[in-house]
Amino acid sequence: MEKKQMAILAVLLIAIVISAVLFYGEWVGGFSWVGISDGSNPQEQYQFSKNLDVWFMLMLVAFLMIFIRKFEWGVCLATILSAASSFVIYLALQQFVFDYGVWDQALLIKAVICSITLVIAIGVFLGTCKMWQYLLVGIAFAAVYCLVEYVLANVSVFGDFATDPGGSVLVHLCAAYFGIGVALGIRDKTAFNEPMYTTTHSVTFVWLASMLLWMLWPSFVCSLLPLESVTLGTITCYMAGIGSLLSTYFVSIMFGKVNPLIYTYAMLCGPVAIGAPLLSVGPWGALLIGLIAGAVSTLCFIYLQPWFTKKLGVMDMMGVHNLHGVGGWMGAIFVSLIVGSMTTFVMAIVVFVIVMVTGFVIGLVVRFTRGQMDAICDDDTDFVKSEAPAEGAEPVAASEA
Amino acid sequence: MEKKQMAILAVLLIAIVISAVLFYGEWVGGFSWVGISDGSNPQEQYQFSKNLDVWFMLMLVAFLMIFIRKFEWGVCLATILSAASSFVIYLALQQFVFDYGVWDQALLIKAVICSITLVIAIGVFLGTCKMWQYLLVGIAFAAVYCLVEYVLANVSVFGDFATDPGGSVLVHLCAAYFGIGVALGIRDKTAFNEPMYTTTHSVTFVWLASMLLWMLWPSFVCSLLPLESVTLGTITCYMAGIGSLLSTYFVSIMFGKVNPLIYTYAMLCGPVAIGAPLLSVGPWGALLIGLIAGAVSTLCFIYLQPWFTKKLGVMDMMGVHNLHGVGGWMGAIFVSLIVGSMTTFVMAIVVFVIVMVTGFVIGLVVRFTRGQMDAICDDDTDFVKSEAPAEGAEPVAASEA
Amino acid sequence: MEKKQMAILAVLLIAIVISAVLFYGEWVGGFSWVGISDGSNPQEQYQFSKNLDVWFMLMLVAFLMIFIRKFEWGVCLATILSAASSFVIYLALQQFVFDYGVWDQALLIKAVICSITLVIAIGVFLGTCKMWQYLLVGIAFAAVYCLVEYVLANVSVFGDFATDPGGSVLVHLCAAYFGIGVALGIRDKTAFNEPMYTTTHSVTFVWLASMLLWMLWPSFVCSLLPLESVTLGTITCYMAGIGSLLSTYFVSIMFGKVNPLIYTYAMLCGPVAIGAPLLSVGPWGALLIGLIAGAVSTLCFIYLQPWFTKKLGVMDMMGVHNLHGVGGWMGAIFVSLIVGSMTTFVMAIVVFVIVMVTGFVIGLVVRFTRGQMDAICDDDTDFVKSEAPAEGAEPVAASEA
């Protein structure tokens, strides 16, 4: 058995032993039975379907990033590994460090929101690290996210809560700058030289993912709301979404044809930006926010992206910053203006600093444990394939396409 | 800045100004806070997930129409633009013209049902107008739909309600004939000459969309039902769906092999036709309706379509009439026979007349504002692409297919 | 009219006549109105969305099996036909043989679970029988499944219930060995010689299906649970799923690169194996079970599959046995160890015997009614296509791919 195989086996065995020990603890102490929420609580039933919907969105984020012809399966696997490791570590930290008493749907939702935040973040440096390193980043990110969540939601830190019911800051801003931090640590500029060709159907998957993410968004922003706010949250989320569907289109065609890889992303910026002011406006205010957010995001894709990525030396192939970073700031700014308090904006800056610094450190660790990358953004590195042997100008190629 | 760009900018600014004014109204008058339903109402919680499911279906209708190899992204964008404009105008009309008092999940559901009706309707003339014109049609359609809804649901108009809990008439019949009306107005017969090639995977997307639409259908027909009717509606919807899954297959193979572009459409005709008699039959009656509806729809695809489209000079590439038109009539007829009253059938004829006339007028407007179309049903007109440069008999073609 | 057409027409007419007679019964006797559950019951509302989710999963199982380049639409149609026939026969048997009194969401859920069990099972012999024979198998399977359900859930048979809330035995083990039984009856070994080429996008559909199945799984295992157990079921289902996501990856890379057609299947083995011990462990015990299940399933794909399929003479192209068979046994064994009673394990053996024998008999019927198969696993046998004519080394092939 090779050294590498032994290392892998060791990691697997460690995971099994740790969960066996924890299982033994449950078994003997019976604490799991004490600590499980009663599912007949109406809040639990309501949150059950939100919980699944957030997982649905997490999976769809993979397909939002799947447009590169030679890098489809790798995006899926990277998503799964990032999600799995951050999910389980988040839960462990909540139970054993933060003493979250009773496991309930809300805890599961918080955990999957932690994971989806990471899945958004990896978009910045996707394809520039080894596959197993997503597990590493997931473990580290869960700790960072617990910290960010603690800062934002703990009144004793700032003397006030952030107004961010739909996660503009906690999720989107956090994701974008954590991802940029990691990418700055990795500093692999070969991504700039890589021709990123798409195919008709790879981009059709992106349309599917984007359209379904748009429709699922109310489940995301309402998942942890008290029941009486859910209808308002649904209304403002969809109205903001309608706004960005429209303004993204107008701004796109002002500059010529529509680029599907801009449209499908920027059309989601209304829902991103409404996260913070979700319950602070009515339907028409939400429409206004969405119109502005979509327009600004599209302009960032067109004007900010080339300058920003060159300056930073970070490719951000998936445009994470233009959607989640810019959208996150807009959410924080809008809510500060509307409620007339700078608290949320200040907290956004604090989150920005925390995740940039921790992201950068984690990025450095990734860089120095990464080794040689033969190719970036390439499925061939990680997967066996079983395609038909190519036969030159085989006529069937056209019809099977 | 070019003239065209200025026009686009003007439209965007007008939208922003209007929503800013409405936002100011909310802000000062506080009416949005008065007018938002309390989400802790059980009906609201129940309708939350139905609301999202109908949006899910709306998005899937795009993928049901995505089989033409060179026209995939355009279908998605046309769907989005039609839905966005009709959704927001419907809501504005309800609030400011029809004085719908309190925004609740039911209002959002009605709005998205308006939008999905239009998304079905555009299938008749898809690809034969400019992309921005879907916005125009959306605005006009919202007004038409409000009128139809008012006629069907307002007892003072006919002295009675239509029996149409699942939308056979309000949605499907309305969609099919509004679409035909618009297409008659546009009168572009070049669609007949266009070779509509598919690919394996474009049709696989159609299978996915059709199968998921089928499974989501109970959310659609039950979305506005009182809670006590929901179980019956679920039962009859699925039983009618089972009926058309089966009879569509039998009729297809009676005429040779299965055409996936007939099967995936006609298999949905049971759920279309059960809309009106949804609560007027039991499970086995629903199965019977589904069996008949699937068989009739398939026969219409085979026999009616060539004659009908030639006579009309309207291509109806997506077979909207064979599924929604024919299915809508069947729903109206079945319910009239079962409840022993012609009211619903008469109302169906009224709806037919309203939407044909208004659709035709809107189609004329589209025709005279359309300008030159270089190509119909073609993504190249609207989108930038970033595919790999073709390299002649590049061997990779087969394996990347 | 040909003989074959007359036979098809006769079958369709028989179906119509039977449902017309049953409808007449409903109509006259009014029994359907008596026998429909009141949807305002909270349990009904809760189960509504679970019901749709299980149908969602059923449809996705088709896409999990859609990786063979030339056999995509056939998988969809086979899924639909199997599901439709088994669903309706299951319901008829419950109403008329097992005297299930009132139609409710639970009955619909049981029926679709019957159908999804068959859809899993056909994976073993998919493509080796005629399309219409899926209808035949569906009819027969519904009866077998009713029997299995009766044995497992009827305390008078064994003096005890099986502990199987999430269907490890009832669904997965039953599916795998019924499928193997049928395949043994058919005995078509040509599948071994068939080169099963994939394409990038056909496998991307598999990733999509697998990832969405994973996220939907709690709806499946919790669909028939009493409300107070739902939160625990959600927790253990997702934790087991996380376990198999991780261990499947580790075991895969121990043997080189990741095979997506192993990973996307084995990653679901945690949720399969947790079915029986769903409510008998806490979160960390579930994680342990998932870690073990994923690792064992992957090892079975690598080591057991070649030997097992050769010995049996059954190809099992979709790896049904490695996921559902092996996962089902693990569920039965784990729960027996944890609750300290062999009842469930013994019942698993009983189910194994029942479905192998009945499956084999049904397989023989399929074999002798099948006639000649010109090609296996091939869409050309059943579908008309409308692809672009191939033009030799047409340069467009690469970009349209």
mmCIF file of N, CA, C and O in Angstrom, chain C residues 131-159:
data_model
loop_
_atom_site.group_PDB
_atom_site.id
_atom_site.type_symbol
_atom_site.label_atom_id
_atom_site.label_comp_id
_atom_site.label_asym_id
_atom_site.label_seq_id
_atom_site.Cartn_x
_atom_site.Cartn_y
_atom_site.Cartn_z
ATOM 1 N N MET C 131 -40.358 -1.987 -24.268
ATOM 2 C CA MET C 131 -40.898 -0.859 -23.509
ATOM 3 C C MET C 131 -42.249 -1.176 -22.865
ATOM 4 O O MET C 131 -42.482 -0.841 -21.712
ATOM 5 N N TRP C 132 -43.127 -1.845 -23.605
ATOM 6 C CA TRP C 132 -44.466 -2.115 -23.053
ATOM 7 C C TRP C 132 -44.405 -3.077 -21.875
ATOM 8 O O TRP C 132 -45.324 -3.130 -21.060
ATOM 9 N N GLN C 133 -43.303 -3.833 -21.775
ATOM 10 C CA GLN C 133 -43.211 -4.817 -20.692
ATOM 11 C C GLN C 133 -43.019 -4.165 -19.319
ATOM 12 O O GLN C 133 -43.281 -4.798 -18.295
ATOM 13 N N TYR C 134 -42.567 -2.894 -19.310
ATOM 14 C CA TYR C 134 -42.503 -2.200 -18.014
ATOM 15 C C TYR C 134 -43.898 -2.054 -17.406
ATOM 16 O O TYR C 134 -44.058 -2.033 -16.189
ATOM 17 N N LEU C 135 -44.888 -1.936 -18.282
ATOM 18 C CA LEU C 135 -46.273 -1.886 -17.799
ATOM 19 C C LEU C 135 -46.661 -3.208 -17.153
ATOM 20 O O LEU C 135 -47.267 -3.244 -16.071
ATOM 21 N N LEU C 136 -46.299 -4.269 -17.823
ATOM 22 C CA LEU C 136 -46.572 -5.617 -17.323
ATOM 23 C C LEU C 136 -45.904 -5.841 -15.974
ATOM 24 O O LEU C 136 -46.538 -6.277 -15.003
ATOM 25 N N VAL C 137 -44.615 -5.509 -15.903
ATOM 26 C CA VAL C 137 -43.865 -5.688 -14.658
ATOM 27 C C VAL C 137 -44.481 -4.816 -13.559
ATOM 28 O O VAL C 137 -44.574 -5.234 -12.399
ATOM 29 N N GLY C 138 -44.926 -3.619 -13.933
ATOM 30 C CA GLY C 138 -45.526 -2.722 -12.947
ATOM 31 C C GLY C 138 -46.779 -3.298 -12.320
ATOM 32 O O GLY C 138 -46.980 -3.218 -11.098
ATOM 33 N N ILE C 139 -47.609 -3.896 -13.151
ATOM 34 C CA ILE C 139 -48.844 -4.509 -12.645
ATOM 35 C C ILE C 139 -48.516 -5.632 -11.663
ATOM 36 O O ILE C 139 -49.063 -5.700 -10.561
ATOM 37 N N ALA C 140 -47.578 -6.501 -12.081
ATOM 38 C CA ALA C 140 -47.218 -7.634 -11.228
ATOM 39 C C ALA C 140 -46.539 -7.166 -9.944
ATOM 40 O O ALA C 140 -46.805 -7.679 -8.847
ATOM 41 N N PHE C 141 -45.665 -6.154 -10.076
ATOM 42 C CA PHE C 141 -44.917 -5.714 -8.908
ATOM 43 C C PHE C 141 -45.830 -5.129 -7.840
ATOM 44 O O PHE C 141 -45.582 -5.307 -6.640
ATOM 45 N N ALA C 142 -46.865 -4.406 -8.263
ATOM 46 C CA ALA C 142 -47.764 -3.807 -7.272
ATOM 47 C C ALA C 142 -48.324 -4.874 -6.342
ATOM 48 O O ALA C 142 -48.425 -4.658 -5.128
ATOM 49 N N ALA C 143 -48.646 -6.027 -6.902
ATOM 50 C CA ALA C 143 -49.170 -7.111 -6.074
ATOM 51 C C ALA C 143 -48.097 -7.643 -5.128
ATOM 52 O O ALA C 143 -48.339 -7.864 -3.936
ATOM 53 N N VAL C 144 -46.890 -7.835 -5.660
ATOM 54 C CA VAL C 144 -45.788 -8.329 -4.824
ATOM 55 C C VAL C 144 -45.528 -7.356 -3.677
ATOM 56 O O VAL C 144 -45.361 -7.750 -2.516
ATOM 57 N N TYR C 145 -45.534 -6.076 -4.009
ATOM 58 C CA TYR C 145 -45.217 -5.064 -3.012
ATOM 59 C C TYR C 145 -46.294 -5.007 -1.924
ATOM 60 O O TYR C 145 -45.979 -4.865 -0.736
ATOM 61 N N CYS C 146 -47.547 -5.132 -2.329
ATOM 62 C CA CYS C 146 -48.627 -5.165 -1.332
ATOM 63 C C CYS C 146 -48.413 -6.314 -0.359
ATOM 64 O O CYS C 146 -48.622 -6.170 0.851
ATOM 65 N N LEU C 147 -47.981 -7.438 -0.895
ATOM 66 C CA LEU C 147 -47.711 -8.607 -0.059
ATOM 67 C C LEU C 147 -46.573 -8.324 0.922
ATOM 68 O O LEU C 147 -46.676 -8.575 2.124
ATOM 69 N N VAL C 148 -45.466 -7.774 0.403
ATOM 70 C CA VAL C 148 -44.306 -7.475 1.248
ATOM 71 C C VAL C 148 -44.698 -6.489 2.346
ATOM 72 O O VAL C 148 -44.354 -6.659 3.517
ATOM 73 N N GLU C 149 -45.436 -5.466 1.963
ATOM 74 C CA GLU C 149 -45.866 -4.448 2.923
ATOM 75 C C GLU C 149 -46.741 -5.080 4.007
ATOM 76 O O GLU C 149 -46.605 -4.763 5.185
ATOM 77 N N TYR C 150 -47.594 -5.974 3.568
ATOM 78 C CA TYR C 150 -48.484 -6.651 4.516
ATOM 79 C C TYR C 150 -47.686 -7.477 5.517
ATOM 80 O O TYR C 150 -47.908 -7.426 6.720
ATOM 81 N N VAL C 151 -46.690 -8.186 5.005
ATOM 82 C CA VAL C 151 -45.860 -9.032 5.870
ATOM 83 C C VAL C 151 -45.097 -8.187 6.884
ATOM 84 O O VAL C 151 -45.048 -8.491 8.075
ATOM 85 N N LEU C 152 -44.515 -7.085 6.407
ATOM 86 C CA LEU C 152 -43.669 -6.283 7.288
ATOM 87 C C LEU C 152 -44.479 -5.498 8.316
ATOM 88 O O LEU C 152 -44.006 -5.274 9.436
ATOM 89 N N ALA C 153 -45.649 -5.043 7.925
ATOM 90 C CA ALA C 153 -46.369 -4.103 8.781
ATOM 91 C C ALA C 153 -47.500 -4.770 9.544
ATOM 92 O O ALA C 153 -48.201 -4.109 10.299
ATOM 93 N N ASN C 154 -47.674 -6.063 9.365
ATOM 94 C CA ASN C 154 -48.801 -6.713 10.005
ATOM 95 C C ASN C 154 -48.314 -7.572 11.158
ATOM 96 O O ASN C 154 -47.675 -8.599 10.958
ATOM 97 N N VAL C 155 -48.636 -7.131 12.331
ATOM 98 C CA VAL C 155 -48.059 -7.745 13.525
ATOM 99 C C VAL C 155 -48.466 -9.209 13.665
ATOM 100 O O VAL C 155 -47.750 -10.010 14.257
ATOM 101 N N SER C 156 -49.582 -9.579 13.045
ATOM 102 C CA SER C 156 -50.043 -10.951 13.225
ATOM 103 C C SER C 156 -49.207 -11.961 12.449
ATOM 104 O O SER C 156 -49.248 -13.149 12.722
ATOM 105 N N VAL C 157 -48.433 -11.511 11.480
ATOM 106 C CA VAL C 157 -47.644 -12.445 10.678
ATOM 107 C C VAL C 157 -46.459 -12.980 11.472
ATOM 108 O O VAL C 157 -46.236 -14.179 11.574
ATOM 109 N N PHE C 158 -45.670 -12.065 12.063
ATOM 110 C CA PHE C 158 -44.473 -12.488 12.796
ATOM 111 C C PHE C 158 -44.589 -12.225 14.298
ATOM 112 O O PHE C 158 -43.644 -12.447 15.026
ATOM 113 N N GLY C 159 -45.724 -11.730 14.723
ATOM 114 C CA GLY C 159 -45.859 -11.382 16.134
ATOM 115 C C GLY C 159 -45.117 -10.121 16.502
ATOM 116 O O GLY C 159 -44.986 -9.760 17.657
#
